[in-house]
Short mmCIF file of C-alpha atoms in Angstrom, two decimals:
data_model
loop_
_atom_site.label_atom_id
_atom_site.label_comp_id
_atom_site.label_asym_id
_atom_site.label_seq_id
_atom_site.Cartn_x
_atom_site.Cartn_y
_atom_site.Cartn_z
CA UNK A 1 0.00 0.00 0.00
CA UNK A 2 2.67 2.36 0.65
CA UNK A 3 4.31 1.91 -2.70
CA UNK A 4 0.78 2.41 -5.05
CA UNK A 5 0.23 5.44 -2.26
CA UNK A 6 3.80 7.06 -3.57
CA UNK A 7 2.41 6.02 -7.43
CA UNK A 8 -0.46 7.94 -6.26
CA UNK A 9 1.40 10.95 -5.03
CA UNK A 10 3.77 10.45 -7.80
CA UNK A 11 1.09 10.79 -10.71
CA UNK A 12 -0.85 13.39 -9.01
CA UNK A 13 1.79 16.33 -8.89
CA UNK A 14 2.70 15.25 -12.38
CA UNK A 15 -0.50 15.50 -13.57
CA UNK A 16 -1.51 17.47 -17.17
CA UNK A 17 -4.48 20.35 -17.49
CA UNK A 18 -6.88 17.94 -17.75
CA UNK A 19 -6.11 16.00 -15.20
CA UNK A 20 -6.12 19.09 -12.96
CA UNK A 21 -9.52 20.10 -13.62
CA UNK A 22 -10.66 16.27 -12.45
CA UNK A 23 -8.59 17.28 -9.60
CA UNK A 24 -10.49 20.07 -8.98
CA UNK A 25 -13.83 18.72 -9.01
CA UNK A 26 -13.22 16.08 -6.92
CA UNK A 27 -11.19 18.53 -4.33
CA UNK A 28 -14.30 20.62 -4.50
CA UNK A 29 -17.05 17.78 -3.99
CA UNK A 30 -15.06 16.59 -1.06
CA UNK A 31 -14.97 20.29 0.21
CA UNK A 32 -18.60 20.08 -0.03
CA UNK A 33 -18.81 17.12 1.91
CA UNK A 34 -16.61 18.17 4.79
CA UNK A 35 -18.85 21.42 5.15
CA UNK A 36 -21.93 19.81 5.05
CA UNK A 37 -20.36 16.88 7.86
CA UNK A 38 -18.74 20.04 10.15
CA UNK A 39 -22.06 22.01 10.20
CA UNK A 40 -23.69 18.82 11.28
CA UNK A 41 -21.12 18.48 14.01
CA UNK A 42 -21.68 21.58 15.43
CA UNK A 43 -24.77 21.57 15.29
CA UNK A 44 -25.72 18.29 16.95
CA UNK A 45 -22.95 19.25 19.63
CA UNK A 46 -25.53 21.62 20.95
CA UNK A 47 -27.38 20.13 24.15
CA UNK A 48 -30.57 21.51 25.56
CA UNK A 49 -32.28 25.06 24.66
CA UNK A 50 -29.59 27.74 23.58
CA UNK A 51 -29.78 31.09 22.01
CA UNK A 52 -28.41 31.42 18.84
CA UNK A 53 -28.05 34.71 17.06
CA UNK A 54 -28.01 32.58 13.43
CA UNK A 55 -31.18 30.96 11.97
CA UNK A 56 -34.43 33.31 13.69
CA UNK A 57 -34.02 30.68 16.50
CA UNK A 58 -33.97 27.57 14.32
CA UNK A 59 -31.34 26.74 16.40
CA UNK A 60 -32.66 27.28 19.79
CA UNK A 61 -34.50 23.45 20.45
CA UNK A 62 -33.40 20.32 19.69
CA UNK A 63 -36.36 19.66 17.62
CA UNK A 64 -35.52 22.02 14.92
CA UNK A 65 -31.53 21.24 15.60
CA UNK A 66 -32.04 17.88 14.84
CA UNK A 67 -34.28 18.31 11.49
CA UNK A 68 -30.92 20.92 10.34
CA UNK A 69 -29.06 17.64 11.05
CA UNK A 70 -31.12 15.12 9.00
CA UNK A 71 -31.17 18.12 6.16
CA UNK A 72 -27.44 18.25 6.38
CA UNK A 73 -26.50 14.50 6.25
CA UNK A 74 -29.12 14.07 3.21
CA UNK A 75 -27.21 16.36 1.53
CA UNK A 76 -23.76 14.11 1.50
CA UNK A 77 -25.78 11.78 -0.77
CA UNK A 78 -25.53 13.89 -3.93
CA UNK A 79 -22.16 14.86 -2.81
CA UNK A 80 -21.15 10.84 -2.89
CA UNK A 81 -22.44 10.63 -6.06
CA UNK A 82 -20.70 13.43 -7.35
CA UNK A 83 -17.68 12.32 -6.43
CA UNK A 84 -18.16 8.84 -7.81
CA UNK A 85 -18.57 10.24 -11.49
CA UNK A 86 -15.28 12.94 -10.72
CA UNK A 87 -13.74 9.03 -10.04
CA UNK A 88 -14.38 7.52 -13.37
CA UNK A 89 -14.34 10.34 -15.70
CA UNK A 90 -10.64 10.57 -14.30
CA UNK A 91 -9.92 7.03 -15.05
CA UNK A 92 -10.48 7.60 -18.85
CA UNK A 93 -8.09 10.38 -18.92
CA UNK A 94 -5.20 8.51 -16.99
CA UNK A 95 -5.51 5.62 -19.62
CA UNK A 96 -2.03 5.76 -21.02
CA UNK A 97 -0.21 6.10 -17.13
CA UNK A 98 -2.75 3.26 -16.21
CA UNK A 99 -0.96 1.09 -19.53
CA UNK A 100 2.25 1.98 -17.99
CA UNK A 101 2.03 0.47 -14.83
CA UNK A 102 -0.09 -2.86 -16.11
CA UNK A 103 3.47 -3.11 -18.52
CA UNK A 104 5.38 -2.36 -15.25
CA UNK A 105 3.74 -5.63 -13.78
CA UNK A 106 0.98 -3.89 -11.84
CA UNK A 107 -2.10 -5.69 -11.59
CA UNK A 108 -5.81 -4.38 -12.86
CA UNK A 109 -6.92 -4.30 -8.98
CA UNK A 110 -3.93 -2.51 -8.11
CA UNK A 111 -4.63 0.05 -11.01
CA UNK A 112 -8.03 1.09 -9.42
CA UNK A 113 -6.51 1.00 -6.36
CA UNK A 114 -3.93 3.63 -7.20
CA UNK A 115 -6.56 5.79 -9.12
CA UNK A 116 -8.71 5.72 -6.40
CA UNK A 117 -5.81 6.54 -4.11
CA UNK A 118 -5.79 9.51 -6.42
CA UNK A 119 -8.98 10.65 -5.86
CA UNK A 120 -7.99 10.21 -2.13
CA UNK A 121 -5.41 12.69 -1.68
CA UNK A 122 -7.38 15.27 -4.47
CA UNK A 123 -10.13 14.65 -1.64
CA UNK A 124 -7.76 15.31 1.26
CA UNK A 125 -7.32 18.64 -0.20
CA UNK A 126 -10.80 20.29 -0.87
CA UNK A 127 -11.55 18.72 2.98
CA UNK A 128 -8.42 20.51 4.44
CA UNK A 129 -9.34 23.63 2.71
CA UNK A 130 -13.17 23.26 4.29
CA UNK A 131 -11.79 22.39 7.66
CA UNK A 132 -10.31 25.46 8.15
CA UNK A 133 -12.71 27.94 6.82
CA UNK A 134 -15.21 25.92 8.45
CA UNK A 135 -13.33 25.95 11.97
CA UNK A 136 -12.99 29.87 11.36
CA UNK A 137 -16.41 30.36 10.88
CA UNK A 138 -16.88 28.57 14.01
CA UNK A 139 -14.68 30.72 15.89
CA UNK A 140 -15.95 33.87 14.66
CA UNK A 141 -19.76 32.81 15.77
CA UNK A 142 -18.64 30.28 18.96
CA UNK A 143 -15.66 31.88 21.11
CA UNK A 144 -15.12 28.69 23.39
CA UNK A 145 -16.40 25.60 21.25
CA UNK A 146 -16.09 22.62 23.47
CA UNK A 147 -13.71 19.80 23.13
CA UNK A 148 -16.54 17.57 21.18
CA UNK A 149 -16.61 20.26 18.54
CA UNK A 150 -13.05 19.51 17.67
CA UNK A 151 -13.03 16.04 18.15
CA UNK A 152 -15.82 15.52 15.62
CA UNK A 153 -14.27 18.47 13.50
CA UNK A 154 -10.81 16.04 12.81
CA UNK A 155 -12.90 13.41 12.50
CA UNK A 156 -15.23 14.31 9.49
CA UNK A 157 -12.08 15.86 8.05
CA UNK A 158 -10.22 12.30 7.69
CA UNK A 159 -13.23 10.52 6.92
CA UNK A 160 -13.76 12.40 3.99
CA UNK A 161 -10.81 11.96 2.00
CA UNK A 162 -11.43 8.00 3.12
CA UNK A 163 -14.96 8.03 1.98
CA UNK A 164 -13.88 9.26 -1.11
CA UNK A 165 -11.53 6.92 -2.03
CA UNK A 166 -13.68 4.47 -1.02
CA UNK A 167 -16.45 5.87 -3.16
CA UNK A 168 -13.67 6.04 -6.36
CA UNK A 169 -13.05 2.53 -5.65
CA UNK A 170 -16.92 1.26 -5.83
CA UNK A 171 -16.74 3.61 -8.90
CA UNK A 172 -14.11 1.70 -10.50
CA UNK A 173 -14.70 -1.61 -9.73
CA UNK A 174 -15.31 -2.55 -13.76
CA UNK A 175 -12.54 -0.32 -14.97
CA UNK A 176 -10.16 -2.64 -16.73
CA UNK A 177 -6.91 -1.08 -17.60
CA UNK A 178 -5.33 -3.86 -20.55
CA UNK A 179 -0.91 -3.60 -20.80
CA UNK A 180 -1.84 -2.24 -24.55
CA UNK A 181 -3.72 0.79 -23.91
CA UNK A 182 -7.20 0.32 -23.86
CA UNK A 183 -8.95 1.36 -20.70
CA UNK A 184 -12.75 -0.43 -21.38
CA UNK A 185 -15.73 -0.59 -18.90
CA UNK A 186 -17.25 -4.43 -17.69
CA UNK A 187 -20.87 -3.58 -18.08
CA UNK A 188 -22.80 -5.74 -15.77
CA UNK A 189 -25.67 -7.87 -17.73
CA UNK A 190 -28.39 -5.74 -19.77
CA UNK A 191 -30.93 -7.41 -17.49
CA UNK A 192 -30.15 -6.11 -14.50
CA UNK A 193 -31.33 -3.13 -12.32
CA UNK A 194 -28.91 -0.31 -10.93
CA UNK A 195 -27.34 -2.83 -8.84
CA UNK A 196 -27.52 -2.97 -4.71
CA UNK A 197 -25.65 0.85 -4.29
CA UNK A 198 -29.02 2.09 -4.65
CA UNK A 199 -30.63 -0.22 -2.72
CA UNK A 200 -28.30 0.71 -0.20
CA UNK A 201 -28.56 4.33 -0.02
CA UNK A 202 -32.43 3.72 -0.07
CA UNK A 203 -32.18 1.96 2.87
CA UNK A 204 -29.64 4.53 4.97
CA UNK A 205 -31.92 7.06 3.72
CA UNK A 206 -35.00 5.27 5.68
CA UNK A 207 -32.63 4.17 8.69
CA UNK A 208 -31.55 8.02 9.27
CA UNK A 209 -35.13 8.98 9.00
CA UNK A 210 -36.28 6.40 11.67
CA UNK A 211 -33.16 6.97 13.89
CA UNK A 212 -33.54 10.75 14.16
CA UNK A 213 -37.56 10.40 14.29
CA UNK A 214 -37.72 10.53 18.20
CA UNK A 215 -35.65 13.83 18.52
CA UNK A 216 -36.92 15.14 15.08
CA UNK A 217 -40.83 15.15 15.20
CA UNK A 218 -40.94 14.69 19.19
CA UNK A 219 -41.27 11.25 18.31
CA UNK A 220 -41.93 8.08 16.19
CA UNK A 221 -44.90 10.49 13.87
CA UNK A 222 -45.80 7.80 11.26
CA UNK A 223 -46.70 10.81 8.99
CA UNK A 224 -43.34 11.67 8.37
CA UNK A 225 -41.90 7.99 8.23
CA UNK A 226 -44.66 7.74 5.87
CA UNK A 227 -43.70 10.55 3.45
CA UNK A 228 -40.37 9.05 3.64
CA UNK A 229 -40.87 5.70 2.53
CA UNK A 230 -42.73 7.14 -0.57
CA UNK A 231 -40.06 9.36 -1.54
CA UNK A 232 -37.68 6.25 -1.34
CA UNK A 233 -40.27 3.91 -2.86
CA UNK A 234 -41.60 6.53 -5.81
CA UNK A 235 -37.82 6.99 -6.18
CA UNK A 236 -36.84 3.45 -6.68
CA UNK A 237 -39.51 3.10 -8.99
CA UNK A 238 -38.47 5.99 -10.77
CA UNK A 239 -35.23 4.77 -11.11
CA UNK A 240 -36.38 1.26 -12.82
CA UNK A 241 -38.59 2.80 -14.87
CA UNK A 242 -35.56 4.77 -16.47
CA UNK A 243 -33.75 1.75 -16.71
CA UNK A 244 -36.57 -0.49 -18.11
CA UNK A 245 -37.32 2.84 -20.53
CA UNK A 246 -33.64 2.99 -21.80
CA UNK A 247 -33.50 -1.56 -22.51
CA UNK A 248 -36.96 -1.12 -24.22
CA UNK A 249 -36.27 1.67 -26.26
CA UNK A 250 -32.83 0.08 -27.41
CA UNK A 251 -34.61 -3.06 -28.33
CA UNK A 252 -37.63 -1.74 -30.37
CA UNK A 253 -36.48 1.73 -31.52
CA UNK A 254 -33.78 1.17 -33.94
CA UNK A 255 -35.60 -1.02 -36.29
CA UNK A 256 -38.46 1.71 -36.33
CA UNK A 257 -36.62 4.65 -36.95
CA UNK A 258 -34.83 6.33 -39.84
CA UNK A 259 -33.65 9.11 -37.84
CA UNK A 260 -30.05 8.72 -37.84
CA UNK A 261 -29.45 10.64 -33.95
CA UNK A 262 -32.43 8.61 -32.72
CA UNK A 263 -31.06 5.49 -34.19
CA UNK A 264 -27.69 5.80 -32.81
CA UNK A 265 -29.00 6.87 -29.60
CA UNK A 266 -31.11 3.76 -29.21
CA UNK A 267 -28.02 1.40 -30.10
CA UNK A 268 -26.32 3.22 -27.18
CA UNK A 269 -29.21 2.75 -24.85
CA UNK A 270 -29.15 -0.87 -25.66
CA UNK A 271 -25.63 -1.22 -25.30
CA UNK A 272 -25.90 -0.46 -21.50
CA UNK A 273 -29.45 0.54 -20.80
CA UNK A 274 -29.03 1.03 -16.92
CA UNK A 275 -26.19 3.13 -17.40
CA UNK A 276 -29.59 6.11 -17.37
CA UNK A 277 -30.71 4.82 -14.23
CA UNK A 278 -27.43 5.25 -12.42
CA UNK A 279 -26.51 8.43 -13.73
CA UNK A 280 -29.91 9.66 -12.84
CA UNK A 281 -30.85 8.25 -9.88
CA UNK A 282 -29.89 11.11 -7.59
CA UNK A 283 -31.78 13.63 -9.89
CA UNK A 284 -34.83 11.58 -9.99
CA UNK A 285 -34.71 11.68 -5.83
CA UNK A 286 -33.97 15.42 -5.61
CA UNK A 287 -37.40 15.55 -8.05
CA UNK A 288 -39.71 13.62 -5.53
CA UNK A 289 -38.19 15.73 -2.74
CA UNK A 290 -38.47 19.26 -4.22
CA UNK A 291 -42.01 18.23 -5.82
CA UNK A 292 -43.54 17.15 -2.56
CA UNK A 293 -42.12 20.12 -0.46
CA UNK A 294 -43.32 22.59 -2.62
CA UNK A 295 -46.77 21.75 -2.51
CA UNK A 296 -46.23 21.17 1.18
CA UNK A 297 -44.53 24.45 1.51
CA UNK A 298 -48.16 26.51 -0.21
CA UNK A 299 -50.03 24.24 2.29
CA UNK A 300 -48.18 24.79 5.10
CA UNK A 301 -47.99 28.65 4.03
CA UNK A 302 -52.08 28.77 3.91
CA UNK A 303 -52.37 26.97 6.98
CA UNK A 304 -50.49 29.29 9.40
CA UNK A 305 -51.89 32.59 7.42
CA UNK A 306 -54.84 30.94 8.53
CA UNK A 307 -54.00 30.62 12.20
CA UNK A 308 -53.31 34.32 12.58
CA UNK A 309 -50.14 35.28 14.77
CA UNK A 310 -51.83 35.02 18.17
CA UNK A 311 -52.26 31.63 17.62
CA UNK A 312 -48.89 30.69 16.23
CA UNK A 313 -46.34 29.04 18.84
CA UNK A 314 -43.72 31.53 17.62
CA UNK A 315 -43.21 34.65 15.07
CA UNK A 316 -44.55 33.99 11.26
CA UNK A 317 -40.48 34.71 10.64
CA UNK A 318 -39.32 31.53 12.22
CA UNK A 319 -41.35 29.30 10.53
CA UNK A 320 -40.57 31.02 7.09
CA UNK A 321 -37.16 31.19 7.72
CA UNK A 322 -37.33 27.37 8.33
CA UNK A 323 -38.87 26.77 5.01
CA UNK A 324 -36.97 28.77 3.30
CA UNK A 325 -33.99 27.02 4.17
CA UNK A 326 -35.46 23.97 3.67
CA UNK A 327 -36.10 25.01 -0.15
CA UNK A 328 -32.41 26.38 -0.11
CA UNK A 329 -31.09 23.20 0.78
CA UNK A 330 -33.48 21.16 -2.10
CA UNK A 331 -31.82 23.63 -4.43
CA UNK A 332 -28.60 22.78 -3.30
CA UNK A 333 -29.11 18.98 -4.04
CA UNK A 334 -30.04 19.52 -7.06
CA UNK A 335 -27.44 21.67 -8.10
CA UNK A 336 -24.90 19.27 -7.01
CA UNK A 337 -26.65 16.40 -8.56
CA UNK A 338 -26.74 17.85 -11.90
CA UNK A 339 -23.30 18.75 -11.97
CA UNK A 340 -22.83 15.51 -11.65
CA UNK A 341 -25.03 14.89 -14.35
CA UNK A 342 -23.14 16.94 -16.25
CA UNK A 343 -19.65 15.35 -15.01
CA UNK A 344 -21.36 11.44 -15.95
CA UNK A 345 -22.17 12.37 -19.66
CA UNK A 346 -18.66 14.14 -20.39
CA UNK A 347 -17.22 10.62 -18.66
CA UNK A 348 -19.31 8.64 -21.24
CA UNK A 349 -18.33 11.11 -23.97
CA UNK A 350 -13.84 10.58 -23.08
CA UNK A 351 -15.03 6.60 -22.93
CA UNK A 352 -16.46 6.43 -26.47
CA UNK A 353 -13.85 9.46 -27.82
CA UNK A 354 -12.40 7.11 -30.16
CA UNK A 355 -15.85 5.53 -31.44
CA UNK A 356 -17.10 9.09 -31.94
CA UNK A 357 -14.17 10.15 -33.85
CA UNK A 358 -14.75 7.09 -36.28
CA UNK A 359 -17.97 7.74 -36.85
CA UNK A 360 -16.87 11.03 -37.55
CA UNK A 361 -14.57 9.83 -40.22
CA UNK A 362 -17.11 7.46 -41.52
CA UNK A 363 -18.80 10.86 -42.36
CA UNK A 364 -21.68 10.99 -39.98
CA UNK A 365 -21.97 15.23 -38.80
CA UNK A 366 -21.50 16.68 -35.83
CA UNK A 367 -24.75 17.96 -35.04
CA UNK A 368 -26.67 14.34 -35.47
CA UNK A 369 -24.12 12.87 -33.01
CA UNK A 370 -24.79 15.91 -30.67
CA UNK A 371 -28.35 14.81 -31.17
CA UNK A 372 -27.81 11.50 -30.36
CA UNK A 373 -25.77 12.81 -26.98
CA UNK A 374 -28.91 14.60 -25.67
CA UNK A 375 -31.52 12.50 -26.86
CA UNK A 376 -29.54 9.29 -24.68
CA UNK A 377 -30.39 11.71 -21.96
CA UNK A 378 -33.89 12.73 -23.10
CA UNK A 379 -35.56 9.26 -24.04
CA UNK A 380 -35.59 7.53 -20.41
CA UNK A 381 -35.38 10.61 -18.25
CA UNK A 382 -38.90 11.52 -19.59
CA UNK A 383 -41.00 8.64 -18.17
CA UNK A 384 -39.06 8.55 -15.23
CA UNK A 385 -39.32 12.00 -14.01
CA UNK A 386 -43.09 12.06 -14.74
CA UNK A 387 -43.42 9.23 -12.66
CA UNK A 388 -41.20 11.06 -9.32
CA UNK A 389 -43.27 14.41 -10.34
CA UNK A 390 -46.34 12.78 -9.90
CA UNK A 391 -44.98 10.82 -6.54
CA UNK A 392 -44.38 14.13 -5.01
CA UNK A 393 -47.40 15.67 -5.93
CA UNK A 394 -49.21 12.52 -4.13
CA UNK A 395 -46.75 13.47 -0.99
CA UNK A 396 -48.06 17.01 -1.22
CA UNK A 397 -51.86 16.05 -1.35
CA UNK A 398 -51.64 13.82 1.18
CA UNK A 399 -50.59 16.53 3.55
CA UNK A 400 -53.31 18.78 2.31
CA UNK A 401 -55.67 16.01 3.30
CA UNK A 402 -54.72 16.05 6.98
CA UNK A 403 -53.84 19.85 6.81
CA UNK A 404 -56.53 22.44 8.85
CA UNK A 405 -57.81 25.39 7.20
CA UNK A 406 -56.98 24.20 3.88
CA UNK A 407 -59.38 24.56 1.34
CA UNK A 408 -57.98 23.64 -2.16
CA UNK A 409 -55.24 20.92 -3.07
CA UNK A 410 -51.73 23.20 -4.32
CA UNK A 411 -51.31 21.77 -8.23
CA UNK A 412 -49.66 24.11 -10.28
CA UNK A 413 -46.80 24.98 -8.83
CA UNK A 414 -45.84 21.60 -7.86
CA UNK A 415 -46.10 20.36 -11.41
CA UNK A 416 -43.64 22.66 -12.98
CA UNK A 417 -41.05 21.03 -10.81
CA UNK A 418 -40.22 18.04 -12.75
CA UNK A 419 -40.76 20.30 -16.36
CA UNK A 420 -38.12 22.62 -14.81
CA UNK A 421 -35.75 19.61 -13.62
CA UNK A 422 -35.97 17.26 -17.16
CA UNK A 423 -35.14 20.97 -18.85
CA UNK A 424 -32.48 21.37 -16.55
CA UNK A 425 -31.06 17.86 -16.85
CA UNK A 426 -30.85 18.36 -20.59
CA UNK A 427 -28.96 21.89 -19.95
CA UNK A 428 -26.59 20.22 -17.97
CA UNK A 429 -26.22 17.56 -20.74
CA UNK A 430 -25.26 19.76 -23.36
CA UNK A 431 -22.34 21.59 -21.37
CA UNK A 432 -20.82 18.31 -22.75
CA UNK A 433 -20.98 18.86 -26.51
CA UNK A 434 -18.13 21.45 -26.65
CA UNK A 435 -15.84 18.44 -25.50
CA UNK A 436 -17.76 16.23 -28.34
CA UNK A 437 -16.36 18.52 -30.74
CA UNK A 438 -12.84 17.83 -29.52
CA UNK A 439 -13.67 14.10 -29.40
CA UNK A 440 -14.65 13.81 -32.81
CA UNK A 441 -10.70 14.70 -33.83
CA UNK A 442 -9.32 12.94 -36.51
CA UNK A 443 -6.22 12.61 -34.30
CA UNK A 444 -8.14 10.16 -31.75
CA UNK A 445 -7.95 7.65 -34.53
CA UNK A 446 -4.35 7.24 -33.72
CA UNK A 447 -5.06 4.91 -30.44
CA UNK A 448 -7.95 3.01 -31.95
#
């Protein structure tokens, strides 16, 4: 380990412009991840009722601590997933230095290994950087933090950079590196789902929810649990239904069509048809979410305007301030998990560079296979966020049905959600076709 660590080191400082902006993503989504993980920190160090300037008093129970808490460790989700496509679209680009060391005698396990030692010490980085403007920011609003602050402060900060290489090591796991160049991806059968990550992350999403129930909603509120499971459930759903949308359209589309984009995006569809369901998977969660909460948000709106203030347990501010961050923080996810929407389609567009510059030379233009780029994109996201739009909008009518003072069922709002996410998804899809223009090179045919 401590030789592929030096490697790691080794190929890291002598790394080219490219590599440096893979670098830089991953230092940054491991920045994010250390932020989010100190502010929970601090913020669960807190015991009993406090004053605190920050927040309109968000801050002062352990109620409302402990929701900022859940909100905050919900949030590393997209962040993992970020990090996992930062992972393998730098494993493309280190194909010739991964060659090398195969020639050298290295072994394909101790490739990934090394690259995801890589991503590691890129990680270690963007979480030192966060650690101390984090701890600064601490110390300008907390003069005498205790000792449990600290402790859990240099803990999140080396768990980090080991979560991420852990993550870039899951990421990698069918990244073959061959002694001859060619750097190809083991695509698991066409018949299977998104695999058990998902599953996974399903389940630690219901776990943290039950866990932090007690504290969060003054106990076990089957409401909330409730809303939760759907979110996971719709979401799963949502998730298969891009992947069954993607093996269905590769199967039946190209002998239909005489479109050549559509035709060639079908034939990639086929060729790895879950591929949409991973690389969407996050998005389609961040739709259920920020569908459901903002028809909760006009129902929970219209029911305290309803109240009036004297009936209110505290100011009209403190609840608004609480939603309001709530929708800041639903913005944030999504933010983070189109960029790495964005990151997973330039990945796929460095694996197939030499593919697309044949076809290229075979004569087929640049704008159909920019076509064929967003409509891989377009085809099974469509279904499948219609399906998590309409999941949230169940969320949000259910808790108009047990609201008070509510008199009509919020619709419109809530259904521009997923029309504004699917637009946005393809936005962040085509900040990928300047790079197809420099994939399409005549020079890639040089390594085919």
């Amino acid at each position: 380990m401590r030789t592929e660590l030096r490697l790691a080191l080794l190929l890291t400082r002598g790394s080219d412009r490219r590599e440096w902006w893979r670098v830089t993503l991953t230092a940054v989504g491991a920045g994010l991840a250390t932020g989010f993980g100190l502010a929970a920190a601090a913020v669960a160090s807190l015991d009993g009722q406090y004053s605190v300037r920050l927040g309109n008093g968000l801050l002062d129970q352990p109620g409302e601590r402990s929701g900022i808490v859940l909100a905050l460790l919900l949030l590393l989700v997209p962040v993992l997933g970020f990090l996992a496509q930062c992972a393998r679209i730098g494993a493309v680009h280190r194909d010739r230095r991964l060659a090398g060391l195969r020639l050298a005698g290295a072994s394909a396990p101790q490739v990934r290994r090394i690259a995801a030692l890589e991503a590691g010490l890129a990680a270690l980085v963007g979480s030192a950087v966060a650690a101390v403007f984090s701890a600064l920011l601490l110390l300008s609003q907390w003069q005498r933090p205790p000792a449990v602050v600290w402790a859990g402060f240099a803990l999140i900060t080396v768990a980090v950079p080991v979560l991420g290489a852990l993550v870039s090591t899951l990421a990698l796991r069918r990244v073959v590196a061959s002694p001859l160049g060619w750097v190809r991806r083991v695509h698991p059968r066409t018949g299977r789902g998104p695999g058990g990550a998902f599953l996974v992350a399903s389940l630690f999403l219901l776990t943290v929810g039950i866990v932090m129930a007690p504290t969060t909603f003054g106990g076990f509120s089957t409401a909330p649990l409730l809303a939760l499971a759907l979110v996971i459930v719709t979401g799963m759903g949502a998730v298969w239904l891009a992947g069954a949308t993607a093996r269905r359209i590769g199967r039946r589309l190209p002998a239909r069509t005489g479109n050549p984009a559509v035709l060639i995006a079908a034939e990639r569809l086929r060729d790895d048809p879950w591929a949409a369901s991973r690389n969407h998977a996050a998005v389609l969660l961040v739709t259920v979410v920020g569908t459901g909460f903002l028809g909760i948000r006009q129902v929970l709106l219209q029911e305290l305007e309803g109240r009036g203030p004297d009936s209110l347990a505290a100011s009209m501010s403190f609840y608004t301030t609480g939603i309001n961050l709530t929708g800041a923080a639903v913005l944030i996810a999504l933010a983070i998990t189109l960029s790495g929407l964005a990151v997973g389609t330039a990945e796929s567009l460095a694996t197939r560079r030499r593919g697309l510059a044949a076809q290229a030379a075979a004569g087929v233009p640049a704008a159909v296979l920019g076509r064929a780029l967003l409509l891989e994109t377009a085809l099974p996201l469509a279904p499948a966020v219609a399906l998590a739009g309409l999941g949230g909008l169940g969320i949000g009518a259910g808790y108009a049905s047990i609201a008070a003072g509510v008199g009509s069922v919020p619709l419109l709002m809530p259904l521009l959600v997923p029309v504004a996410v699917y637009a946005a998804c393809l936005l962040a899809a085509a900040t990928s076709l300047p790079l197809l223009r420099r994939s399409v090179h005549p020079a890639e045919l040089r390594y085919t």
